[in-house]
Amino acid sequence: MVFGARVWKTGIAVALALYISAWLNFTPPVIAAVAAIFAMQPSIYRSWRYFLEQLQTNILGAALALLAGMFFSNNVIAIGIVCIIVIILSLRMRMEETIGLTLVTVVAVMEASGEWEFALNRLLLSLIGIGCAFVVNIFFFPPKPKEQFAAQIQTIFSKMSLLLRTVISNEMKETVFREEKESLRSGLKSLSEKYRLMEEEIKKLKGKGNGFSRIRELVVYKQKLLAMYKGLEVIEAVDEHYFQAARTEAIDDYFDQHMEKLIKFHEHVLLKFDDKLKEDSTEGMEMEAENDRFMTVLIERYTQQPQGLLRLSVVAAAMYDYGHQVARLDKLVEYDHRGESEEREPLELLLKGIRLK
């Protein structure tokens, strides 16, 4: 288990919420602690959004609970009914994430049996916890989705590169291969979440003033992620179809050599984005041509002798698509490095078809 910044920040927020509650003589302080735990979010934008949503739903929930408490005291059936109403209203307001903590506030307020001083005390305890989590998240190790995405993609690419380079030759032990493939899949899922956090921060917090360059950079990151998913599709296609097909040693070598070219090209494109590689404007075009030749040869062989090549054509199509997406990434990286306003139109043409899983 990795103890990241969020673990430490949650502990700090809980301690701060308990300290402030004790300092203000609000009881029980455990409500503030629970609110701080719920309110810790993975990005600054989500912290701000969660704070605003919790403010709305908690005030609404506390008002309903106070009103119900005046008529029904702390009757258990009444508490259950109010909880149902609050859940329905939160869903209607599209604030599903706030339901848990809002219900804590509702139960705590109804416990006061309609006494508004106690109800206000419980509501303020919840708001103290939410506020502490928000402040801690901003000032203590603030989340940096962009830096986290960049660091994580290098780690995941190393895993994918190893799998792609050994999948055709079948050198890796079966148990190790399964574990590494599952690790790659879970890593890509985590990377997708990092991208969404980064996209939210750029689009929501920066607004229209972020500039075209920031959007262009965001598109490059999105294509990076898509290319990684295409690499995983190649691994799954080989695992599912390649070894069940009729093959010769020459075919194994042909596929293995093209796979090595693809992964090397992908590696070069990532290095080019980080500005660590000498400029070579011909590599992308040469690789696209090589990828086209690879697919053309397979199509010709399939046309001449379709028997036994159907499964191989599935693998070849996955490899071709992977190479195509890496080539698209290469073009986007070049446009991003140029950073010229006149590149807007060709860039927008490249954006067509980019979709995440």
PDB file of C-alpha atoms in Angstrom, residues 38-276:
ATOM      1  CA  PHE A  38     -15.800  12.642   3.787  1.00  0.00           C
ATOM      2  CA  ALA A  39     -14.786  16.012   2.335  1.00  0.00           C
ATOM      3  CA  MET A  40     -11.171  15.227   1.381  1.00  0.00           C
ATOM      4  CA  GLN A  41     -11.054  15.252  -2.441  1.00  0.00           C
ATOM      5  CA  PRO A  42      -8.382  14.339  -5.043  1.00  0.00           C
ATOM      6  CA  SER A  43      -8.225  17.778  -6.705  1.00  0.00           C
ATOM      7  CA  ILE A  44      -8.664  21.464  -5.848  1.00  0.00           C
ATOM      8  CA  TYR A  45     -11.588  21.862  -8.235  1.00  0.00           C
ATOM      9  CA  ARG A  46     -13.417  18.882  -6.731  1.00  0.00           C
ATOM     10  CA  SER A  47     -12.706  20.217  -3.230  1.00  0.00           C
ATOM     11  CA  TRP A  48     -14.287  23.555  -4.151  1.00  0.00           C
ATOM     12  CA  ARG A  49     -17.249  21.908  -5.862  1.00  0.00           C
ATOM     13  CA  TYR A  50     -17.746  19.516  -2.958  1.00  0.00           C
ATOM     14  CA  PHE A  51     -17.587  22.408  -0.481  1.00  0.00           C
ATOM     15  CA  LEU A  52     -20.302  24.357  -2.328  1.00  0.00           C
ATOM     16  CA  GLU A  53     -22.519  21.304  -2.801  1.00  0.00           C
ATOM     17  CA  GLN A  54     -22.177  20.235   0.826  1.00  0.00           C
ATOM     18  CA  LEU A  55     -23.009  23.761   1.933  1.00  0.00           C
ATOM     19  CA  GLN A  56     -26.279  23.612  -0.016  1.00  0.00           C
ATOM     20  CA  THR A  57     -27.356  20.078   0.863  1.00  0.00           C
ATOM     21  CA  ASN A  58     -26.329  20.343   4.528  1.00  0.00           C
ATOM     22  CA  ILE A  59     -28.310  23.548   5.035  1.00  0.00           C
ATOM     23  CA  LEU A  60     -31.287  21.986   3.250  1.00  0.00           C
ATOM     24  CA  GLY A  61     -30.981  18.749   5.226  1.00  0.00           C
ATOM     25  CA  ALA A  62     -30.574  20.580   8.535  1.00  0.00           C
ATOM     26  CA  ALA A  63     -33.638  22.756   7.819  1.00  0.00           C
ATOM     27  CA  LEU A  64     -35.795  19.724   6.991  1.00  0.00           C
ATOM     28  CA  ALA A  65     -34.480  17.842  10.018  1.00  0.00           C
ATOM     29  CA  LEU A  66     -35.151  20.822  12.298  1.00  0.00           C
ATOM     30  CA  LEU A  67     -38.683  21.193  10.952  1.00  0.00           C
ATOM     31  CA  ALA A  68     -39.404  17.476  11.298  1.00  0.00           C
ATOM     32  CA  GLY A  69     -37.851  17.445  14.770  1.00  0.00           C
ATOM     33  CA  MET A  70     -40.265  20.128  15.954  1.00  0.00           C
ATOM     34  CA  PHE A  71     -43.259  17.939  15.061  1.00  0.00           C
ATOM     35  CA  PHE A  72     -41.986  14.380  15.501  1.00  0.00           C
ATOM     36  CA  SER A  73     -39.080  14.835  17.950  1.00  0.00           C
ATOM     37  CA  ASN A  74     -36.447  12.134  17.397  1.00  0.00           C
ATOM     38  CA  ASN A  75     -38.897   9.442  16.310  1.00  0.00           C
ATOM     39  CA  VAL A  76     -36.984   6.768  14.405  1.00  0.00           C
ATOM     40  CA  ILE A  77     -39.611   6.486  11.661  1.00  0.00           C
ATOM     41  CA  ALA A  78     -39.567  10.254  11.137  1.00  0.00           C
ATOM     42  CA  ILE A  79     -35.746  10.206  10.913  1.00  0.00           C
ATOM     43  CA  GLY A  80     -35.931   7.498   8.251  1.00  0.00           C
ATOM     44  CA  ILE A  81     -38.532   9.428   6.231  1.00  0.00           C
ATOM     45  CA  VAL A  82     -36.492  12.649   6.358  1.00  0.00           C
ATOM     46  CA  CYS A  83     -33.415  10.734   5.231  1.00  0.00           C
ATOM     47  CA  ILE A  84     -35.356   9.405   2.245  1.00  0.00           C
ATOM     48  CA  ILE A  85     -36.559  12.915   1.347  1.00  0.00           C
ATOM     49  CA  VAL A  86     -33.005  14.304   1.603  1.00  0.00           C
ATOM     50  CA  ILE A  87     -31.653  11.529  -0.622  1.00  0.00           C
ATOM     51  CA  ILE A  88     -34.321  12.212  -3.255  1.00  0.00           C
ATOM     52  CA  LEU A  89     -33.658  15.961  -3.183  1.00  0.00           C
ATOM     53  CA  SER A  90     -29.873  15.445  -3.417  1.00  0.00           C
ATOM     54  CA  LEU A  91     -30.343  13.180  -6.437  1.00  0.00           C
ATOM     55  CA  ARG A  92     -32.656  15.744  -8.034  1.00  0.00           C
ATOM     56  CA  MET A  93     -30.013  18.404  -7.478  1.00  0.00           C
ATOM     57  CA  ARG A  94     -27.390  16.059  -8.985  1.00  0.00           C
ATOM     58  CA  MET A  95     -25.326  16.151  -5.814  1.00  0.00           C
ATOM     59  CA  GLU A  96     -25.041  12.418  -5.176  1.00  0.00           C
ATOM     60  CA  GLU A  97     -21.595  12.712  -3.584  1.00  0.00           C
ATOM     61  CA  THR A  98     -22.957  14.812  -0.731  1.00  0.00           C
ATOM     62  CA  ILE A  99     -25.595  12.321   0.412  1.00  0.00           C
ATOM     63  CA  GLY A 100     -23.487  10.469   2.998  1.00  0.00           C
ATOM     64  CA  LEU A 101     -22.352  13.488   4.963  1.00  0.00           C
ATOM     65  CA  THR A 102     -25.719  15.254   4.617  1.00  0.00           C
ATOM     66  CA  LEU A 103     -27.447  12.276   6.207  1.00  0.00           C
ATOM     67  CA  VAL A 104     -25.000  12.462   9.111  1.00  0.00           C
ATOM     68  CA  THR A 105     -26.089  16.075   9.607  1.00  0.00           C
ATOM     69  CA  VAL A 106     -29.787  15.142   9.357  1.00  0.00           C
ATOM     70  CA  VAL A 107     -29.531  12.425  12.008  1.00  0.00           C
ATOM     71  CA  ALA A 108     -27.460  14.669  14.283  1.00  0.00           C
ATOM     72  CA  VAL A 109     -29.931  17.560  13.965  1.00  0.00           C
ATOM     73  CA  MET A 110     -33.017  15.395  14.531  1.00  0.00           C
ATOM     74  CA  GLU A 111     -31.387  14.070  17.656  1.00  0.00           C
ATOM     75  CA  ALA A 112     -31.812  17.602  19.022  1.00  0.00           C
ATOM     76  CA  SER A 113     -35.633  17.133  18.854  1.00  0.00           C
ATOM     77  CA  GLY A 114     -36.342  20.465  17.168  1.00  0.00           C
ATOM     78  CA  GLU A 115     -34.182  22.707  19.387  1.00  0.00           C
ATOM     79  CA  TRP A 116     -32.634  25.122  16.937  1.00  0.00           C
ATOM     80  CA  GLU A 117     -29.557  25.906  19.099  1.00  0.00           C
ATOM     81  CA  PHE A 118     -28.545  22.250  19.084  1.00  0.00           C
ATOM     82  CA  ALA A 119     -29.453  21.940  15.394  1.00  0.00           C
ATOM     83  CA  LEU A 120     -27.255  24.938  14.542  1.00  0.00           C
ATOM     84  CA  ASN A 121     -24.447  23.429  16.603  1.00  0.00           C
ATOM     85  CA  ARG A 122     -24.617  20.145  14.644  1.00  0.00           C
ATOM     86  CA  LEU A 123     -24.725  21.989  11.296  1.00  0.00           C
ATOM     87  CA  LEU A 124     -21.728  24.158  12.183  1.00  0.00           C
ATOM     88  CA  LEU A 125     -19.757  21.064  13.215  1.00  0.00           C
ATOM     89  CA  SER A 126     -20.320  19.567   9.764  1.00  0.00           C
ATOM     90  CA  LEU A 127     -19.319  22.816   8.059  1.00  0.00           C
ATOM     91  CA  ILE A 128     -16.175  23.059  10.209  1.00  0.00           C
ATOM     92  CA  GLY A 129     -15.120  19.584   9.066  1.00  0.00           C
ATOM     93  CA  ILE A 130     -15.821  20.376   5.394  1.00  0.00           C
ATOM     94  CA  GLY A 131     -13.978  23.714   5.638  1.00  0.00           C
ATOM     95  CA  CYS A 132     -10.944  22.120   7.308  1.00  0.00           C
ATOM     96  CA  ALA A 133     -10.685  19.497   4.562  1.00  0.00           C
ATOM     97  CA  PHE A 134     -10.952  22.202   1.891  1.00  0.00           C
ATOM     98  CA  VAL A 135      -8.260  24.415   3.463  1.00  0.00           C
ATOM     99  CA  VAL A 136      -5.866  21.529   4.116  1.00  0.00           C
ATOM    100  CA  ASN A 137      -6.301  20.232   0.566  1.00  0.00           C
ATOM    101  CA  ILE A 138      -5.302  23.614  -0.862  1.00  0.00           C
ATOM    102  CA  PHE A 139      -2.393  24.560   1.405  1.00  0.00           C
ATOM    103  CA  PHE A 140      -0.853  21.185   2.320  1.00  0.00           C
ATOM    104  CA  PHE A 141       0.590  19.306  -0.653  1.00  0.00           C
ATOM    105  CA  PRO A 142      -2.040  20.624  -3.099  1.00  0.00           C
ATOM    106  CA  PRO A 143      -3.048  18.033  -5.723  1.00  0.00           C
ATOM    107  CA  LYS A 144      -1.190  18.336  -9.030  1.00  0.00           C
ATOM    108  CA  PRO A 145      -2.977  16.025 -11.501  1.00  0.00           C
ATOM    109  CA  LYS A 146      -0.811  17.119 -14.434  1.00  0.00           C
ATOM    110  CA  GLU A 147       2.478  16.234 -12.719  1.00  0.00           C
ATOM    111  CA  GLN A 148       0.974  13.010 -11.367  1.00  0.00           C
ATOM    112  CA  PHE A 149      -0.270  12.056 -14.837  1.00  0.00           C
ATOM    113  CA  ALA A 150       3.144  12.707 -16.400  1.00  0.00           C
ATOM    114  CA  ALA A 151       4.961  10.636 -13.777  1.00  0.00           C
ATOM    115  CA  GLN A 152       2.463   7.788 -13.837  1.00  0.00           C
ATOM    116  CA  ILE A 153       2.379   7.468 -17.620  1.00  0.00           C
ATOM    117  CA  GLN A 154       6.115   6.772 -17.680  1.00  0.00           C
ATOM    118  CA  THR A 155       5.710   3.942 -15.168  1.00  0.00           C
ATOM    119  CA  ILE A 156       2.761   2.442 -17.027  1.00  0.00           C
ATOM    120  CA  PHE A 157       4.503   2.758 -20.385  1.00  0.00           C
ATOM    121  CA  SER A 158       7.451   0.771 -19.022  1.00  0.00           C
ATOM    122  CA  LYS A 159       5.055  -2.022 -18.036  1.00  0.00           C
ATOM    123  CA  MET A 160       3.332  -1.955 -21.410  1.00  0.00           C
ATOM    124  CA  SER A 161       6.640  -1.859 -23.281  1.00  0.00           C
ATOM    125  CA  LEU A 162       7.851  -5.000 -21.497  1.00  0.00           C
ATOM    126  CA  LEU A 163       4.624  -6.852 -22.253  1.00  0.00           C
ATOM    127  CA  LEU A 164       4.564  -5.821 -25.919  1.00  0.00           C
ATOM    128  CA  ARG A 165       8.203  -6.757 -26.455  1.00  0.00           C
ATOM    129  CA  THR A 166       7.730 -10.252 -25.018  1.00  0.00           C
ATOM    130  CA  VAL A 167       4.141 -11.099 -25.940  1.00  0.00           C
ATOM    131  CA  ILE A 168       4.860 -12.415 -29.458  1.00  0.00           C
ATOM    132  CA  SER A 169       7.923 -14.408 -28.440  1.00  0.00           C
ATOM    133  CA  ASN A 170       5.974 -15.753 -25.439  1.00  0.00           C
ATOM    134  CA  GLU A 171       9.044 -15.460 -23.191  1.00  0.00           C
ATOM    135  CA  MET A 172       7.250 -14.433 -20.019  1.00  0.00           C
ATOM    136  CA  LYS A 173       5.850 -16.981 -17.565  1.00  0.00           C
ATOM    137  CA  GLU A 174       2.081 -17.329 -17.811  1.00  0.00           C
ATOM    138  CA  THR A 175       1.411 -16.346 -14.194  1.00  0.00           C
ATOM    139  CA  VAL A 176       3.720 -13.332 -14.430  1.00  0.00           C
ATOM    140  CA  PHE A 177       2.130 -12.290 -17.731  1.00  0.00           C
ATOM    141  CA  ARG A 178      -1.365 -12.376 -16.199  1.00  0.00           C
ATOM    142  CA  GLU A 179      -0.267 -10.361 -13.189  1.00  0.00           C
ATOM    143  CA  GLU A 180       1.539  -7.764 -15.313  1.00  0.00           C
ATOM    144  CA  LYS A 181      -1.408  -7.419 -17.702  1.00  0.00           C
ATOM    145  CA  GLU A 182      -3.837  -6.913 -14.826  1.00  0.00           C
ATOM    146  CA  SER A 183      -1.446  -4.389 -13.281  1.00  0.00           C
ATOM    147  CA  LEU A 184      -1.326  -2.541 -16.613  1.00  0.00           C
ATOM    148  CA  ARG A 185      -5.121  -2.511 -16.863  1.00  0.00           C
ATOM    149  CA  SER A 186      -5.569  -1.130 -13.338  1.00  0.00           C
ATOM    150  CA  GLY A 187      -2.787   1.402 -13.966  1.00  0.00           C
ATOM    151  CA  LEU A 188      -4.558   2.688 -17.071  1.00  0.00           C
ATOM    152  CA  LYS A 189      -7.789   2.995 -15.118  1.00  0.00           C
ATOM    153  CA  SER A 190      -5.985   5.104 -12.518  1.00  0.00           C
ATOM    154  CA  LEU A 191      -4.359   7.144 -15.292  1.00  0.00           C
ATOM    155  CA  SER A 192      -7.774   7.838 -16.824  1.00  0.00           C
ATOM    156  CA  GLU A 193      -8.946   9.238 -13.499  1.00  0.00           C
ATOM    157  CA  LYS A 194      -5.841  11.465 -13.315  1.00  0.00           C
ATOM    158  CA  TYR A 195      -6.639  12.767 -16.789  1.00  0.00           C
ATOM    159  CA  ARG A 196     -10.219  13.593 -15.816  1.00  0.00           C
ATOM    160  CA  LEU A 197      -8.991  15.483 -12.763  1.00  0.00           C
ATOM    161  CA  MET A 198      -6.537  17.420 -14.924  1.00  0.00           C
ATOM    162  CA  GLU A 199      -9.221  18.163 -17.511  1.00  0.00           C
ATOM    163  CA  GLU A 200     -11.585  19.449 -14.820  1.00  0.00           C
ATOM    164  CA  GLU A 201      -8.973  21.777 -13.360  1.00  0.00           C
ATOM    165  CA  ILE A 202      -7.981  23.223 -16.726  1.00  0.00           C
ATOM    166  CA  LYS A 203     -11.534  23.691 -17.995  1.00  0.00           C
ATOM    167  CA  LYS A 204     -13.330  24.656 -14.783  1.00  0.00           C
ATOM    168  CA  LEU A 205     -10.821  26.580 -12.686  1.00  0.00           C
ATOM    169  CA  LYS A 206      -8.953  28.330 -15.503  1.00  0.00           C
ATOM    170  CA  GLY A 207     -12.056  29.121 -17.507  1.00  0.00           C
ATOM    171  CA  LYS A 208     -11.777  30.898 -20.832  1.00  0.00           C
ATOM    172  CA  GLY A 209      -8.499  32.522 -19.892  1.00  0.00           C
ATOM    173  CA  ASN A 210      -6.522  29.307 -20.136  1.00  0.00           C
ATOM    174  CA  GLY A 211      -5.520  29.965 -23.735  1.00  0.00           C
ATOM    175  CA  PHE A 212      -5.430  27.689 -26.747  1.00  0.00           C
ATOM    176  CA  SER A 213      -2.000  26.360 -25.755  1.00  0.00           C
ATOM    177  CA  ARG A 214      -3.381  24.771 -22.574  1.00  0.00           C
ATOM    178  CA  ILE A 215      -6.215  23.104 -24.473  1.00  0.00           C
ATOM    179  CA  ARG A 216      -3.741  21.888 -27.080  1.00  0.00           C
ATOM    180  CA  GLU A 217      -1.584  20.389 -24.348  1.00  0.00           C
ATOM    181  CA  LEU A 218      -4.638  18.736 -22.812  1.00  0.00           C
ATOM    182  CA  VAL A 219      -5.445  17.106 -26.150  1.00  0.00           C
ATOM    183  CA  VAL A 220      -1.904  15.709 -26.343  1.00  0.00           C
ATOM    184  CA  TYR A 221      -2.343  14.118 -22.907  1.00  0.00           C
ATOM    185  CA  LYS A 222      -5.658  12.653 -24.009  1.00  0.00           C
ATOM    186  CA  GLN A 223      -4.038  11.113 -27.087  1.00  0.00           C
ATOM    187  CA  LYS A 224      -1.216   9.777 -24.913  1.00  0.00           C
ATOM    188  CA  LEU A 225      -3.785   7.918 -22.864  1.00  0.00           C
ATOM    189  CA  LEU A 226      -5.619   6.635 -25.944  1.00  0.00           C
ATOM    190  CA  ALA A 227      -2.368   5.289 -27.423  1.00  0.00           C
ATOM    191  CA  MET A 228      -1.712   3.437 -24.164  1.00  0.00           C
ATOM    192  CA  TYR A 229      -5.146   1.826 -24.314  1.00  0.00           C
ATOM    193  CA  LYS A 230      -4.453   0.748 -27.894  1.00  0.00           C
ATOM    194  CA  GLY A 231      -1.252  -0.911 -26.675  1.00  0.00           C
ATOM    195  CA  LEU A 232      -3.280  -2.873 -24.126  1.00  0.00           C
ATOM    196  CA  GLU A 233      -5.670  -3.926 -26.908  1.00  0.00           C
ATOM    197  CA  VAL A 234      -2.700  -5.324 -28.846  1.00  0.00           C
ATOM    198  CA  ILE A 235      -1.616  -7.386 -25.831  1.00  0.00           C
ATOM    199  CA  GLU A 236      -5.139  -8.749 -25.392  1.00  0.00           C
ATOM    200  CA  ALA A 237      -5.492  -9.511 -29.118  1.00  0.00           C
ATOM    201  CA  VAL A 238      -2.211 -11.454 -29.144  1.00  0.00           C
ATOM    202  CA  ASP A 239      -3.191 -13.346 -26.008  1.00  0.00           C
ATOM    203  CA  GLU A 240      -6.623 -14.191 -27.413  1.00  0.00           C
ATOM    204  CA  HIS A 241      -5.840 -14.964 -31.077  1.00  0.00           C
ATOM    205  CA  TYR A 242      -2.163 -15.130 -32.001  1.00  0.00           C
ATOM    206  CA  PHE A 243      -1.124 -18.447 -30.474  1.00  0.00           C
ATOM    207  CA  GLN A 244      -4.299 -20.159 -31.668  1.00  0.00           C
ATOM    208  CA  ALA A 245      -3.474 -19.272 -35.302  1.00  0.00           C
ATOM    209  CA  ALA A 246      -1.449 -21.320 -37.768  1.00  0.00           C
ATOM    210  CA  ARG A 247       1.971 -19.659 -37.846  1.00  0.00           C
ATOM    211  CA  THR A 248       5.481 -20.176 -39.121  1.00  0.00           C
ATOM    212  CA  GLU A 249       8.765 -18.986 -37.672  1.00  0.00           C
ATOM    213  CA  ALA A 250       8.949 -16.364 -40.423  1.00  0.00           C
ATOM    214  CA  ILE A 251       5.532 -14.987 -39.418  1.00  0.00           C
ATOM    215  CA  ASP A 252       6.601 -14.864 -35.752  1.00  0.00           C
ATOM    216  CA  ASP A 253       9.705 -12.887 -36.723  1.00  0.00           C
ATOM    217  CA  TYR A 254       7.699 -10.558 -38.953  1.00  0.00           C
ATOM    218  CA  PHE A 255       5.179  -9.730 -36.226  1.00  0.00           C
ATOM    219  CA  ASP A 256       7.859  -9.479 -33.539  1.00  0.00           C
ATOM    220  CA  GLN A 257       9.983  -7.079 -35.605  1.00  0.00           C
ATOM    221  CA  HIS A 258       7.033  -4.807 -36.371  1.00  0.00           C
ATOM    222  CA  MET A 259       6.003  -4.831 -32.725  1.00  0.00           C
ATOM    223  CA  GLU A 260       9.504  -3.719 -31.761  1.00  0.00           C
ATOM    224  CA  LYS A 261       9.335  -0.871 -34.295  1.00  0.00           C
ATOM    225  CA  LEU A 262       5.964   0.276 -32.931  1.00  0.00           C
ATOM    226  CA  ILE A 263       7.010   0.320 -29.297  1.00  0.00           C
ATOM    227  CA  LYS A 264      10.301   2.036 -30.145  1.00  0.00           C
ATOM    228  CA  PHE A 265       8.401   4.688 -32.096  1.00  0.00           C
ATOM    229  CA  HIS A 266       6.016   5.169 -29.177  1.00  0.00           C
ATOM    230  CA  GLU A 267       8.998   5.572 -26.863  1.00  0.00           C
ATOM    231  CA  HIS A 268      10.529   8.181 -29.176  1.00  0.00           C
ATOM    232  CA  VAL A 269       7.282  10.162 -29.323  1.00  0.00           C
ATOM    233  CA  LEU A 270       7.096  10.332 -25.513  1.00  0.00           C
ATOM    234  CA  LEU A 271      10.721  11.459 -25.371  1.00  0.00           C
ATOM    235  CA  LYS A 272       9.976  14.039 -28.064  1.00  0.00           C
ATOM    236  CA  PHE A 273       7.136  15.453 -25.957  1.00  0.00           C
ATOM    237  CA  ASP A 274       9.525  15.817 -23.001  1.00  0.00           C
ATOM    238  CA  ASP A 275      11.983  17.559 -25.357  1.00  0.00           C
ATOM    239  CA  LYS A 276      14.650  14.912 -24.758  1.00  0.00           C
TER     240      LYS A 276
END
